[in-house]
JSON list of C-alpha atoms in Angstrom, two decimals:
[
{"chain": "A", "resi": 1, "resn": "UNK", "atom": "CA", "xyz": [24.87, 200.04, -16.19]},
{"chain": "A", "resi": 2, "resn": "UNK", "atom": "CA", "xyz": [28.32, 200.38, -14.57]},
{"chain": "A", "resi": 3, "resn": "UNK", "atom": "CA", "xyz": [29.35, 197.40, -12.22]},
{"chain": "A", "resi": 4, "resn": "UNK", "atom": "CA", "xyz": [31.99, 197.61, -9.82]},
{"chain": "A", "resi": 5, "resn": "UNK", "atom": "CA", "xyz": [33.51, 194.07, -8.19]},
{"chain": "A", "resi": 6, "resn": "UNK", "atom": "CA", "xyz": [36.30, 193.72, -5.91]},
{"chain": "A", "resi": 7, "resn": "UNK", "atom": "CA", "xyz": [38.04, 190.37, -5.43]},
{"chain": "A", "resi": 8, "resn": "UNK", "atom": "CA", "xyz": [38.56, 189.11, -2.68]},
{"chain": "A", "resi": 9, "resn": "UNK", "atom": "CA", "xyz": [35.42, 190.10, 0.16]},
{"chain": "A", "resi": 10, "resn": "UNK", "atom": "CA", "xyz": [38.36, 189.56, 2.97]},
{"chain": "A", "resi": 11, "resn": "UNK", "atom": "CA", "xyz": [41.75, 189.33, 2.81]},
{"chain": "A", "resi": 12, "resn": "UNK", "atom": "CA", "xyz": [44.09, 188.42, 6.54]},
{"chain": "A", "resi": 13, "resn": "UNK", "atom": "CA", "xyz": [47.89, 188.48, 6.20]},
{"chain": "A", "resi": 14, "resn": "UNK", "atom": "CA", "xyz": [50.73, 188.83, 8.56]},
{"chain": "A", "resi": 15, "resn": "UNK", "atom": "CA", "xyz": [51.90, 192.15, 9.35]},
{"chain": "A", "resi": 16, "resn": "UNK", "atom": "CA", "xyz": [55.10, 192.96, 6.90]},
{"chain": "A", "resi": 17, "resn": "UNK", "atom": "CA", "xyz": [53.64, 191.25, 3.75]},
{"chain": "A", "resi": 18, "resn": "UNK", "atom": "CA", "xyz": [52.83, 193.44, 0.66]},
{"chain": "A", "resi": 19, "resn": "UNK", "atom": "CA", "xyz": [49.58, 193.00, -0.69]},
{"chain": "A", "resi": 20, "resn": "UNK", "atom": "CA", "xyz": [47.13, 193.70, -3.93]},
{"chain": "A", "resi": 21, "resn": "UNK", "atom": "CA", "xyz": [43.67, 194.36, -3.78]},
{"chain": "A", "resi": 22, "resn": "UNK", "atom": "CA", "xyz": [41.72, 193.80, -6.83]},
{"chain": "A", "resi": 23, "resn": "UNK", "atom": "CA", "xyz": [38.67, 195.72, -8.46]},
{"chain": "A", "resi": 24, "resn": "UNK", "atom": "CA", "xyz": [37.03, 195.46, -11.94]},
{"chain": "A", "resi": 25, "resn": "UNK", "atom": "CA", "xyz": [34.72, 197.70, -14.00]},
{"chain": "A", "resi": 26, "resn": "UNK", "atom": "CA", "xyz": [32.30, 196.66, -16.49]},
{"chain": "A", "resi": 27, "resn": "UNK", "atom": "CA", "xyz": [32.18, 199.93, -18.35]},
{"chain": "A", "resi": 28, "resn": "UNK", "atom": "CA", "xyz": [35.45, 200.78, -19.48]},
{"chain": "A", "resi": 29, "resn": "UNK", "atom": "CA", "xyz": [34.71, 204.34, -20.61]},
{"chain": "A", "resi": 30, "resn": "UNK", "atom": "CA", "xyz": [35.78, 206.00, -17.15]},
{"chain": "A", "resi": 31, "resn": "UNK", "atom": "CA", "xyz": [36.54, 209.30, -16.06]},
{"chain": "A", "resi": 32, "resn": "UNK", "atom": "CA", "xyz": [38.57, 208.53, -13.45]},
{"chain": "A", "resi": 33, "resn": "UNK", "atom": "CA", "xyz": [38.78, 205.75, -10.69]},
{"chain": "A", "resi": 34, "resn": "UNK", "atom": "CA", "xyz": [39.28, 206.61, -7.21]},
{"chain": "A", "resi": 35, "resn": "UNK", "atom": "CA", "xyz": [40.38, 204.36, -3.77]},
{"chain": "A", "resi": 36, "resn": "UNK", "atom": "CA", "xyz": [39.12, 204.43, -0.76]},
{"chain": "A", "resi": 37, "resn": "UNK", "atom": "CA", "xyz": [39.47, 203.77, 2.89]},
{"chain": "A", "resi": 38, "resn": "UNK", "atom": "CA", "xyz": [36.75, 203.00, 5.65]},
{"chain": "A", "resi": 39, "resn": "UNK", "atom": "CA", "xyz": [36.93, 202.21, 8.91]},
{"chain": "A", "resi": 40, "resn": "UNK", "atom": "CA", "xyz": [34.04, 200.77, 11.35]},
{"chain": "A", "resi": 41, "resn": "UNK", "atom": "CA", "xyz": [31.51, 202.99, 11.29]},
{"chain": "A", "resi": 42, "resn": "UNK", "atom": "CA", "xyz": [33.20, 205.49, 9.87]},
{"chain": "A", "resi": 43, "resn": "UNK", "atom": "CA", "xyz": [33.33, 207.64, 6.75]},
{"chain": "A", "resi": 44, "resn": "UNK", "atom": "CA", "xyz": [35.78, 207.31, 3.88]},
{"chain": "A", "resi": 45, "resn": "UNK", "atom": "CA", "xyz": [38.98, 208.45, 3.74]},
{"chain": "A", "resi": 46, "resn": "UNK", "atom": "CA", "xyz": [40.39, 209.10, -0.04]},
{"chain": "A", "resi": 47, "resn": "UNK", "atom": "CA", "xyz": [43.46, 207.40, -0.79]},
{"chain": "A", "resi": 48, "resn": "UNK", "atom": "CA", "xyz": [44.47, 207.60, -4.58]},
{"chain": "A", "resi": 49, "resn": "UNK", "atom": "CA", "xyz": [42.51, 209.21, -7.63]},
{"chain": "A", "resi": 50, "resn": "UNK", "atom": "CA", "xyz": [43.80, 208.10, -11.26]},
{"chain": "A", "resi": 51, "resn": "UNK", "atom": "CA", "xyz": [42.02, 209.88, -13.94]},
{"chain": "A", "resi": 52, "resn": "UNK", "atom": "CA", "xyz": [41.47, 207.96, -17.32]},
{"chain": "A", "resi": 53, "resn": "UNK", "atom": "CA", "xyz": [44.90, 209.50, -18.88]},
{"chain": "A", "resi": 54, "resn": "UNK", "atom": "CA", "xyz": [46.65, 208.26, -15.94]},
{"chain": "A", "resi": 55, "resn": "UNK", "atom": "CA", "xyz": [48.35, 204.25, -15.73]},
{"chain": "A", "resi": 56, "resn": "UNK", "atom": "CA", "xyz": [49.14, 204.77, -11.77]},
{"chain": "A", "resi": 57, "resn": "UNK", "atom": "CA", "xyz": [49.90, 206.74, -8.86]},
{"chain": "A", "resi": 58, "resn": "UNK", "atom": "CA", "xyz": [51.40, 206.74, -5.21]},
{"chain": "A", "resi": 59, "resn": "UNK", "atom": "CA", "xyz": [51.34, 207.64, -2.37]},
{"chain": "A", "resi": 60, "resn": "UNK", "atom": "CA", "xyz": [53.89, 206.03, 0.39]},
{"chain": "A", "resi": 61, "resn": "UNK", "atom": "CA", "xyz": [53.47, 202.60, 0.72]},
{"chain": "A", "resi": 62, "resn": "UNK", "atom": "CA", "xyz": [49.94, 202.70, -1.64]},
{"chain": "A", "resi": 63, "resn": "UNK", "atom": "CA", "xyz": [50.66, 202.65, -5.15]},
{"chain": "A", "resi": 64, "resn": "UNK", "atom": "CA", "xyz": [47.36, 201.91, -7.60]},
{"chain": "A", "resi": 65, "resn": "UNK", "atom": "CA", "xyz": [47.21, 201.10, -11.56]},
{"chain": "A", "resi": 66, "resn": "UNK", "atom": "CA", "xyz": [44.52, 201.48, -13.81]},
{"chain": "A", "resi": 67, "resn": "UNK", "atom": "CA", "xyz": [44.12, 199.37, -17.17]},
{"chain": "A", "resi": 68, "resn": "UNK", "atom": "CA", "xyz": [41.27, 201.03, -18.64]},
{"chain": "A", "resi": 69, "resn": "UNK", "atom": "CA", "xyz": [41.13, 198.84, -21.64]},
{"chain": "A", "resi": 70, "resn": "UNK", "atom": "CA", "xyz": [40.53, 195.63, -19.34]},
{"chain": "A", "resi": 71, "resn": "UNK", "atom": "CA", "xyz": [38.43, 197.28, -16.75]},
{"chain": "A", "resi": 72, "resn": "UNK", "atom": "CA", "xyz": [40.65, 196.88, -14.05]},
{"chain": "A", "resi": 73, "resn": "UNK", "atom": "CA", "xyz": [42.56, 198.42, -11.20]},
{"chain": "A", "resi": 74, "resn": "UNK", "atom": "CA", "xyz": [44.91, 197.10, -8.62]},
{"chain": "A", "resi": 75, "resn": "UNK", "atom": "CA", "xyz": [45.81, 198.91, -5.23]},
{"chain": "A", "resi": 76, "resn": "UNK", "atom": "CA", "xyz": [49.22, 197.54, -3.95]},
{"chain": "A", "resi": 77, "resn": "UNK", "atom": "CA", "xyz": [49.90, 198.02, 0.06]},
{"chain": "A", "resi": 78, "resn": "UNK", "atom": "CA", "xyz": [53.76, 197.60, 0.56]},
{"chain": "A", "resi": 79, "resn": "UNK", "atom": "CA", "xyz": [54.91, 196.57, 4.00]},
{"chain": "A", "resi": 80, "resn": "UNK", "atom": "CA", "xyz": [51.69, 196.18, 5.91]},
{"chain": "A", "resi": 81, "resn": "UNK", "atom": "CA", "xyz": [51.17, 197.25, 8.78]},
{"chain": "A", "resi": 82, "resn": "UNK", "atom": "CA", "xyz": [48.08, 196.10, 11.59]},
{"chain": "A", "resi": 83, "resn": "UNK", "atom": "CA", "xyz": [46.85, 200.45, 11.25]},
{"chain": "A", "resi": 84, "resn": "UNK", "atom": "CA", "xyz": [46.26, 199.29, 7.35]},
{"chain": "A", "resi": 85, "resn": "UNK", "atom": "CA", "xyz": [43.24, 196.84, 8.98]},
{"chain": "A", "resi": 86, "resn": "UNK", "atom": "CA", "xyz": [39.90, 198.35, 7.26]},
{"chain": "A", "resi": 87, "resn": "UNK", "atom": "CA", "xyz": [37.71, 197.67, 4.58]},
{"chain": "A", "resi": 88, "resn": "UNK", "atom": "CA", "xyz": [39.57, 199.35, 0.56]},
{"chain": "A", "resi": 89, "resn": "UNK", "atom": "CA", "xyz": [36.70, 200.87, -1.41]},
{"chain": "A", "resi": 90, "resn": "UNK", "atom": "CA", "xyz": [37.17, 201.22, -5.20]},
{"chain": "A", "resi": 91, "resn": "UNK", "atom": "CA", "xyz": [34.85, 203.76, -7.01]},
{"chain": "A", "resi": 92, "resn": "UNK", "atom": "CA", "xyz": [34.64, 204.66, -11.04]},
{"chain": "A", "resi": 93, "resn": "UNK", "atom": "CA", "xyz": [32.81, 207.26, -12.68]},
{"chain": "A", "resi": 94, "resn": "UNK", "atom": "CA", "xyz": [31.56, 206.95, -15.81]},
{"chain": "A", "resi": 95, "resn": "UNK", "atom": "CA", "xyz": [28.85, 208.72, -17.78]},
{"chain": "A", "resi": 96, "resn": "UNK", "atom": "CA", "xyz": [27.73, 211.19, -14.88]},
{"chain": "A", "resi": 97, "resn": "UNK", "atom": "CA", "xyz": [28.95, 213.15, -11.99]},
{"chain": "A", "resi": 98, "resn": "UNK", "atom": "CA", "xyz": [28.15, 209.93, -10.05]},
{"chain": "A", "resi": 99, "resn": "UNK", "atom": "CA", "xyz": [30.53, 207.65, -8.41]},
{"chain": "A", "resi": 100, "resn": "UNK", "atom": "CA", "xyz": [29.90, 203.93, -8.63]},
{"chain": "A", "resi": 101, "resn": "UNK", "atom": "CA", "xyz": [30.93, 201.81, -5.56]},
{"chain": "A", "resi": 102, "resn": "UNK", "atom": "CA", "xyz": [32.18, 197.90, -5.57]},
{"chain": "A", "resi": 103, "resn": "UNK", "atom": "CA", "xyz": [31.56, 196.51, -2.19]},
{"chain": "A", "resi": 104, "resn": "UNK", "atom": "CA", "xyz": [35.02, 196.43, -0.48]},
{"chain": "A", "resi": 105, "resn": "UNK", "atom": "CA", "xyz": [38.06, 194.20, 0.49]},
{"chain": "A", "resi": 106, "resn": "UNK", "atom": "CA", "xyz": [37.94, 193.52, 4.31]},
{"chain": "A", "resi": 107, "resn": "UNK", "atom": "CA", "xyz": [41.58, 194.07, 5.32]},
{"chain": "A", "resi": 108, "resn": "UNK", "atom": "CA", "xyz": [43.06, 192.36, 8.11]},
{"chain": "A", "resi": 109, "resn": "UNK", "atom": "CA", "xyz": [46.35, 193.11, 8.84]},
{"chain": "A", "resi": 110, "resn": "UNK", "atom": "CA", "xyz": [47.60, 190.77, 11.70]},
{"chain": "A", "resi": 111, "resn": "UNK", "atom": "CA", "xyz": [50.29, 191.90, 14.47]},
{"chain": "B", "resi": 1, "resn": "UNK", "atom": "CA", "xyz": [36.36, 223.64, 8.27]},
{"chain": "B", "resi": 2, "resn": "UNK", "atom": "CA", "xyz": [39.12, 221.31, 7.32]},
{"chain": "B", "resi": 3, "resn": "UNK", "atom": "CA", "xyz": [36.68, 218.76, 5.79]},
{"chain": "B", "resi": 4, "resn": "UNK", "atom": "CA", "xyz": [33.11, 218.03, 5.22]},
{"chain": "B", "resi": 5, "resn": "UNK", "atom": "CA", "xyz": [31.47, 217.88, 8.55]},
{"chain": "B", "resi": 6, "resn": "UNK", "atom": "CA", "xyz": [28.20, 215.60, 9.12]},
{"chain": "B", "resi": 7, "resn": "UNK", "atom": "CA", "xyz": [25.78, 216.39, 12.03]},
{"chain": "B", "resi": 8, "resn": "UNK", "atom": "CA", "xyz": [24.12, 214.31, 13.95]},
{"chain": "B", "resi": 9, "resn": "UNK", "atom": "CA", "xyz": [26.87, 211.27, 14.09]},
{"chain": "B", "resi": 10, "resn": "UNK", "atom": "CA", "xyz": [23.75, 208.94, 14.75]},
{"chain": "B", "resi": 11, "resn": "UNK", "atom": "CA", "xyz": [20.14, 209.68, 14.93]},
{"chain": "B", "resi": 12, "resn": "UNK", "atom": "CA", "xyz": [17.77, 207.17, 16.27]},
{"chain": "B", "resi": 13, "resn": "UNK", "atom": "CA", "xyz": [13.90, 207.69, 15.11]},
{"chain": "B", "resi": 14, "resn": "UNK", "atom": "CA", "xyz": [10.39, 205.80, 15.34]},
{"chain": "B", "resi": 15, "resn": "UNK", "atom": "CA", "xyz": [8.74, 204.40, 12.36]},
{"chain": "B", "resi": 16, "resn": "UNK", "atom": "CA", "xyz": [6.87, 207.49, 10.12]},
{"chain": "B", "resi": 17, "resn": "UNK", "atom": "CA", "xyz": [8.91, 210.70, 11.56]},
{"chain": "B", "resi": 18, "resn": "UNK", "atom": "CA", "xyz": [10.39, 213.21, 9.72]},
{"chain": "B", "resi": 19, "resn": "UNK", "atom": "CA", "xyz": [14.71, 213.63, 9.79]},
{"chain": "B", "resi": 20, "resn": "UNK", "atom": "CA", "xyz": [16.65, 216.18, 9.01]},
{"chain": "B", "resi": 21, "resn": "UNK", "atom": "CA", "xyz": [20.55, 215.04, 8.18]},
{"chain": "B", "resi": 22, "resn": "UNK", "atom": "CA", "xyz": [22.79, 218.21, 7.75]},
{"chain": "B", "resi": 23, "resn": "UNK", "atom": "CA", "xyz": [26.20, 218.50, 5.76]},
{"chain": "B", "resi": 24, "resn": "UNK", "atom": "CA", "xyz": [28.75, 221.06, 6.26]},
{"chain": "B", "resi": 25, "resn": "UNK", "atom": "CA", "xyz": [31.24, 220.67, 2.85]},
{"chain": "B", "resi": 26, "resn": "UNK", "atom": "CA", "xyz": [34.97, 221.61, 2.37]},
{"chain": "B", "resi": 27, "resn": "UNK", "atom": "CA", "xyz": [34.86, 225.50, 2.35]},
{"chain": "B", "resi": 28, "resn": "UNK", "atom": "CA", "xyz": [35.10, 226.82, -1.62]},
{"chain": "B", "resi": 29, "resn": "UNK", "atom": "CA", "xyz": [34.01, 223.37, -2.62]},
{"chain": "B", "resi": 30, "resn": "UNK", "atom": "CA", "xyz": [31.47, 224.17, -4.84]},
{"chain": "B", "resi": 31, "resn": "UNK", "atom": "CA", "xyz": [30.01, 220.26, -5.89]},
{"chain": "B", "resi": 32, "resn": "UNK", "atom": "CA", "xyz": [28.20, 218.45, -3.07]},
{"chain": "B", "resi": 33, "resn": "UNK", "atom": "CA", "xyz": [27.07, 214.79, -3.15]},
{"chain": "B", "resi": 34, "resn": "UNK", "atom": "CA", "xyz": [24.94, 212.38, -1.08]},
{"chain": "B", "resi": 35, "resn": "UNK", "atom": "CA", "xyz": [25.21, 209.15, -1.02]},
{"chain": "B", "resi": 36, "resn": "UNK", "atom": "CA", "xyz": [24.01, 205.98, 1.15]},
{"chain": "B", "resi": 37, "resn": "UNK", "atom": "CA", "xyz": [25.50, 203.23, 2.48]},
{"chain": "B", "resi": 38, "resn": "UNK", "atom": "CA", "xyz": [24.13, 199.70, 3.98]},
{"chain": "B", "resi": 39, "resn": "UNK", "atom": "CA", "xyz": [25.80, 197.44, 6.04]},
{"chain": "B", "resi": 40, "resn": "UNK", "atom": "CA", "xyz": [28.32, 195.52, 3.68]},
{"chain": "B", "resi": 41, "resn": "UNK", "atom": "CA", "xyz": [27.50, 197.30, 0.87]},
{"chain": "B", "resi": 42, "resn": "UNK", "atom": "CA", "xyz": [28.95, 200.22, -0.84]},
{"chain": "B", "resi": 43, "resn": "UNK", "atom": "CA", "xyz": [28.15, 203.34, -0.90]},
{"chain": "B", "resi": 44, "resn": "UNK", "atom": "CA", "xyz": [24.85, 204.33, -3.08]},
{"chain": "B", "resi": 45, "resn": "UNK", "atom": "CA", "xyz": [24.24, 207.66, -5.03]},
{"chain": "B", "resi": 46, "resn": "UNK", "atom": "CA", "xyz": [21.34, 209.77, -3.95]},
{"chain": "B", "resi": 47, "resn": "UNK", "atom": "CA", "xyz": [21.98, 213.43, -5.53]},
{"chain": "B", "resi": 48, "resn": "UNK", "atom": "CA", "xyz": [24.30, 216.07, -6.68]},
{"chain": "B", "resi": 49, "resn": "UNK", "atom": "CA", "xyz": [24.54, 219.74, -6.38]},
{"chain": "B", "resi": 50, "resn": "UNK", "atom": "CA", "xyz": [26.70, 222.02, -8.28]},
{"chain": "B", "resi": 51, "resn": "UNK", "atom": "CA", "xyz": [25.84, 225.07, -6.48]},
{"chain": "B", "resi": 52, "resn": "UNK", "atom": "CA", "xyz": [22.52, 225.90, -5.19]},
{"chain": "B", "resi": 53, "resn": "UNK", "atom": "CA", "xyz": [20.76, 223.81, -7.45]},
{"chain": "B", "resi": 54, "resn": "UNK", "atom": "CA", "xyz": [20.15, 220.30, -7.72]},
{"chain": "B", "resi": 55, "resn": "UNK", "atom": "CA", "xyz": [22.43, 218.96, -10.99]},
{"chain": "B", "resi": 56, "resn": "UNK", "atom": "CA", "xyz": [21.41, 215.37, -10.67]},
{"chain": "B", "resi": 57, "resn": "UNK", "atom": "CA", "xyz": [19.17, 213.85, -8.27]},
{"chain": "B", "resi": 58, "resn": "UNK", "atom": "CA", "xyz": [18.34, 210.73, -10.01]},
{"chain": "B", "resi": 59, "resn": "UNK", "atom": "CA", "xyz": [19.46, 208.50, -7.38]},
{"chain": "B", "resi": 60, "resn": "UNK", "atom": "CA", "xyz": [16.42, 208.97, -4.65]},
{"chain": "B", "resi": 61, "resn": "UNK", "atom": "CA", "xyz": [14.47, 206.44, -4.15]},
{"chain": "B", "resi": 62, "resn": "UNK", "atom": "CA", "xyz": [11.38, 208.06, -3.87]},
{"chain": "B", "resi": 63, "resn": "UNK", "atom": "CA", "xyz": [9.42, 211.83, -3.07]},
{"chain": "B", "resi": 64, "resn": "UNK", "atom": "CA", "xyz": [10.25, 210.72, 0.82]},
{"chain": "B", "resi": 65, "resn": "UNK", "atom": "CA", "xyz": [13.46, 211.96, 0.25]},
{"chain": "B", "resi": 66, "resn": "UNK", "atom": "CA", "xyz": [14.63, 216.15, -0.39]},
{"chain": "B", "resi": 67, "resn": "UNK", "atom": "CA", "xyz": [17.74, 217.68, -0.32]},
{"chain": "B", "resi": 68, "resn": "UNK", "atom": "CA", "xyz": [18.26, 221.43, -0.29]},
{"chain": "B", "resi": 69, "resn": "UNK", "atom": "CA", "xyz": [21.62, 223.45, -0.61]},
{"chain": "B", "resi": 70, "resn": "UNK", "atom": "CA", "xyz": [20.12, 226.69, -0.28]},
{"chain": "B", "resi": 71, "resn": "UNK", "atom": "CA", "xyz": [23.11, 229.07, -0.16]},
{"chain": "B", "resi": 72, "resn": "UNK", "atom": "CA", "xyz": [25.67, 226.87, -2.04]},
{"chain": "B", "resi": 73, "resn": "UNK", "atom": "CA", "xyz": [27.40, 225.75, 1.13]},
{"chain": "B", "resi": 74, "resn": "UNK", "atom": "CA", "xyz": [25.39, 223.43, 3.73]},
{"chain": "B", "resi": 75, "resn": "UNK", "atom": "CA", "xyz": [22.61, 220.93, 2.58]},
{"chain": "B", "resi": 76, "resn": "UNK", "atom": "CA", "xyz": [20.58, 219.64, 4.42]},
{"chain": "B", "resi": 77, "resn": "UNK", "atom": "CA", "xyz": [18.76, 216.01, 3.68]},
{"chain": "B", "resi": 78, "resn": "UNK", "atom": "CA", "xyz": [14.87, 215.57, 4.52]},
{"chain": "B", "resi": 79, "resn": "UNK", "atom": "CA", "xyz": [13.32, 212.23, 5.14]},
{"chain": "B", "resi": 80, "resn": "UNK", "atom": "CA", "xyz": [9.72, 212.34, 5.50]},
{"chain": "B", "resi": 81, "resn": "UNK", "atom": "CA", "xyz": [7.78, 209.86, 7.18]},
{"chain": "B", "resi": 82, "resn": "UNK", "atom": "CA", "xyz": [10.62, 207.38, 8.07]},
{"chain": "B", "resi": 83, "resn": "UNK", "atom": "CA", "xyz": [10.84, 203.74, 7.16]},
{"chain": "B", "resi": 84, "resn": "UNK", "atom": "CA", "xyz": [12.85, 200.86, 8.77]},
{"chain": "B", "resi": 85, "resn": "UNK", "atom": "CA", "xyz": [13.65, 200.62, 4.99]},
{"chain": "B", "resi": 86, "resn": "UNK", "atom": "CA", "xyz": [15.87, 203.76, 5.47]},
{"chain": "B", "resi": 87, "resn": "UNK", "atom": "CA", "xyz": [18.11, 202.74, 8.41]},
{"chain": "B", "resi": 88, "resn": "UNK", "atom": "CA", "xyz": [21.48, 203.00, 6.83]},
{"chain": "B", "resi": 89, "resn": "UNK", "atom": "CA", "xyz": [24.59, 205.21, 6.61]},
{"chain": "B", "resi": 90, "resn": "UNK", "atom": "CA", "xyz": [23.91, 208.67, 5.14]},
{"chain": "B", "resi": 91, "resn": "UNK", "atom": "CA", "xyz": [27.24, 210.36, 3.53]},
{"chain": "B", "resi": 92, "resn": "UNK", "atom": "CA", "xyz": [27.81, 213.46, 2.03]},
{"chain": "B", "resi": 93, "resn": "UNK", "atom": "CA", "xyz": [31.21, 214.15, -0.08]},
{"chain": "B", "resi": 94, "resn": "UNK", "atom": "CA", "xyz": [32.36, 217.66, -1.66]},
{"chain": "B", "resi": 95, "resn": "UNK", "atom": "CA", "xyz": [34.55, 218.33, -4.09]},
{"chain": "B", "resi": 96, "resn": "UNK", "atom": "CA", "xyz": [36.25, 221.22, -5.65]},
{"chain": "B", "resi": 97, "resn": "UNK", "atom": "CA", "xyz": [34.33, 221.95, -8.76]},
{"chain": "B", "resi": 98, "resn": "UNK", "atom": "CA", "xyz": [31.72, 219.92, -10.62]},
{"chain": "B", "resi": 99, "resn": "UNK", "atom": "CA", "xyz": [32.12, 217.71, -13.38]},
{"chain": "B", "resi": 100, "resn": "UNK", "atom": "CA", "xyz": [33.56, 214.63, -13.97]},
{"chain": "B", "resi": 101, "resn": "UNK", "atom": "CA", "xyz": [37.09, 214.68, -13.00]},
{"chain": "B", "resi": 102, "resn": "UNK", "atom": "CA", "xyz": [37.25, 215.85, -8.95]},
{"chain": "B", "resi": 103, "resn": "UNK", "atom": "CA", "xyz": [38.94, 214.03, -6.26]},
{"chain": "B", "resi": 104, "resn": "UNK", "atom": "CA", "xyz": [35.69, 213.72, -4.05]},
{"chain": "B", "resi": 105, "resn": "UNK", "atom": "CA", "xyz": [36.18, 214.12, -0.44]},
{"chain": "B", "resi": 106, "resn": "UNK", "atom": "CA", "xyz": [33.88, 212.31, 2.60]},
{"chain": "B", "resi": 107, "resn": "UNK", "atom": "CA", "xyz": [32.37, 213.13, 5.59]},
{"chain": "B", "resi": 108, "resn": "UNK", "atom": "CA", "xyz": [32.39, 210.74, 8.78]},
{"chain": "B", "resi": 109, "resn": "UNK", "atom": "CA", "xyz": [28.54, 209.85, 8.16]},
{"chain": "B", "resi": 110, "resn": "UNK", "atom": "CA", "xyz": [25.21, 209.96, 9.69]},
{"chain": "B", "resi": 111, "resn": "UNK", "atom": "CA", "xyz": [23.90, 206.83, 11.32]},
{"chain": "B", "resi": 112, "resn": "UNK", "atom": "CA", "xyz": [20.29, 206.99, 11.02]},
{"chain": "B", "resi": 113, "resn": "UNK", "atom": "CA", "xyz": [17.98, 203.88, 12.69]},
{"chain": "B", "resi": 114, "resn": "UNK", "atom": "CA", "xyz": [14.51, 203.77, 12.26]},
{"chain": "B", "resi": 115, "resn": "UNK", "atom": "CA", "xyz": [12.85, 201.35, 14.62]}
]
């Protein structure tokens, strides 16, 4: 069964500092990997899909990498800003149509 | 509409009533997902339609729980006899096609309590 876990929970840092956010996959036989953004209460917001052929890719100050062979994925925030503050969901799938969640990175981005 | 639209925002119930939870996906988008989300958790698959019909549904926790999609467009998910159990965060994604390689797109949620 596919296990998703992102490292750390919560993460605070002063606004200006670049950042990496960290997730890991048990099953390294993915489709594709995909980030994710969630505010309070809200839905998510889709950041950056890399499909399994793919070692990265950006958009403006996000840029994530995939290492399929490790099971691993970093999402790099250049330049933070406090409108960055929410909790980063990473999601594989593997095996199925389904996506598998980790739990999230708590962003705090302070002013 | 311009993405996948989620009605009611938050629906408050008492203990053994039915819900309905209603999902409006990306127009063309032809795969439609649910999923379920508890506080400080991730999000949770519940089912998968490509189409009208249900392509995977494997992820409902029990014959409380229905989803229809009866014209390929709008599904609509059907709790019967409600359990605190099920307060959580009900989202529904679309995405272009089926399969296993779509950029899957998210609604804002429904809240659902059950007291």
């Amino acid at each position: 069964k596919q296990e998703v876990t992102q490292i750390p929970a919560a993460l605070s840092v002063p606004e200006g500092e670049n950042l990496v956010l960290n997730c890991s996959f048990t099953d390294s036989a993915i489709y594709n990997l995909q980030w994710f953004r969630q505010d309070p209460g809200k839905g998510l917001t889709s950041l950056l899909l890399i499909q399994s052929s793919q070692r990265e890719q950006t958009s403006g100050r996000l840029n994530a990498s995939l290492d399929k062979s490790s099971g691993r994925s970093t999402l790099y925030i250049a330049a933070s800003q406090p409108g960055d503050s929410a909790t980063y969901l990473c999601a594989v799938r593997a095996g199925s149509y389904q996506l598998t969640f980790g739990k999230g990175t708590k962003l705090s981005v302070i002013p | 509409g311009a993405g996948v639209s989620q009605t009611p925002s938050n629906k408050v119930t008492e203990k053994g009533k039915y819900v309905e939870l209603r999902c409006d996906p990306i127009s063309g988008h032809t795969a439609l997902y649910w999923y379920r989300q508890s506080l400080g958790q991730g999000p949770e698959f519940l089912i998968y339609f490509q189409g009208t019909g249900a392509a995977d549904d494997s992820g409902l926790p029990n014959d409380r729980f229905f989803a229809v999609r009866p014209e390929g467009s709008v599904s609509t998910l059907k709790i019967q006899r409600t359990e605190r159990g099920d307060s959580a965060m009900y989202l529904c994604a679309s995405s272009l096609a089926g399969g296993t390689t779509g950029e899957l797109f998210f609604g804002e949620g429904s809240r659902l309590t059950v007291l």
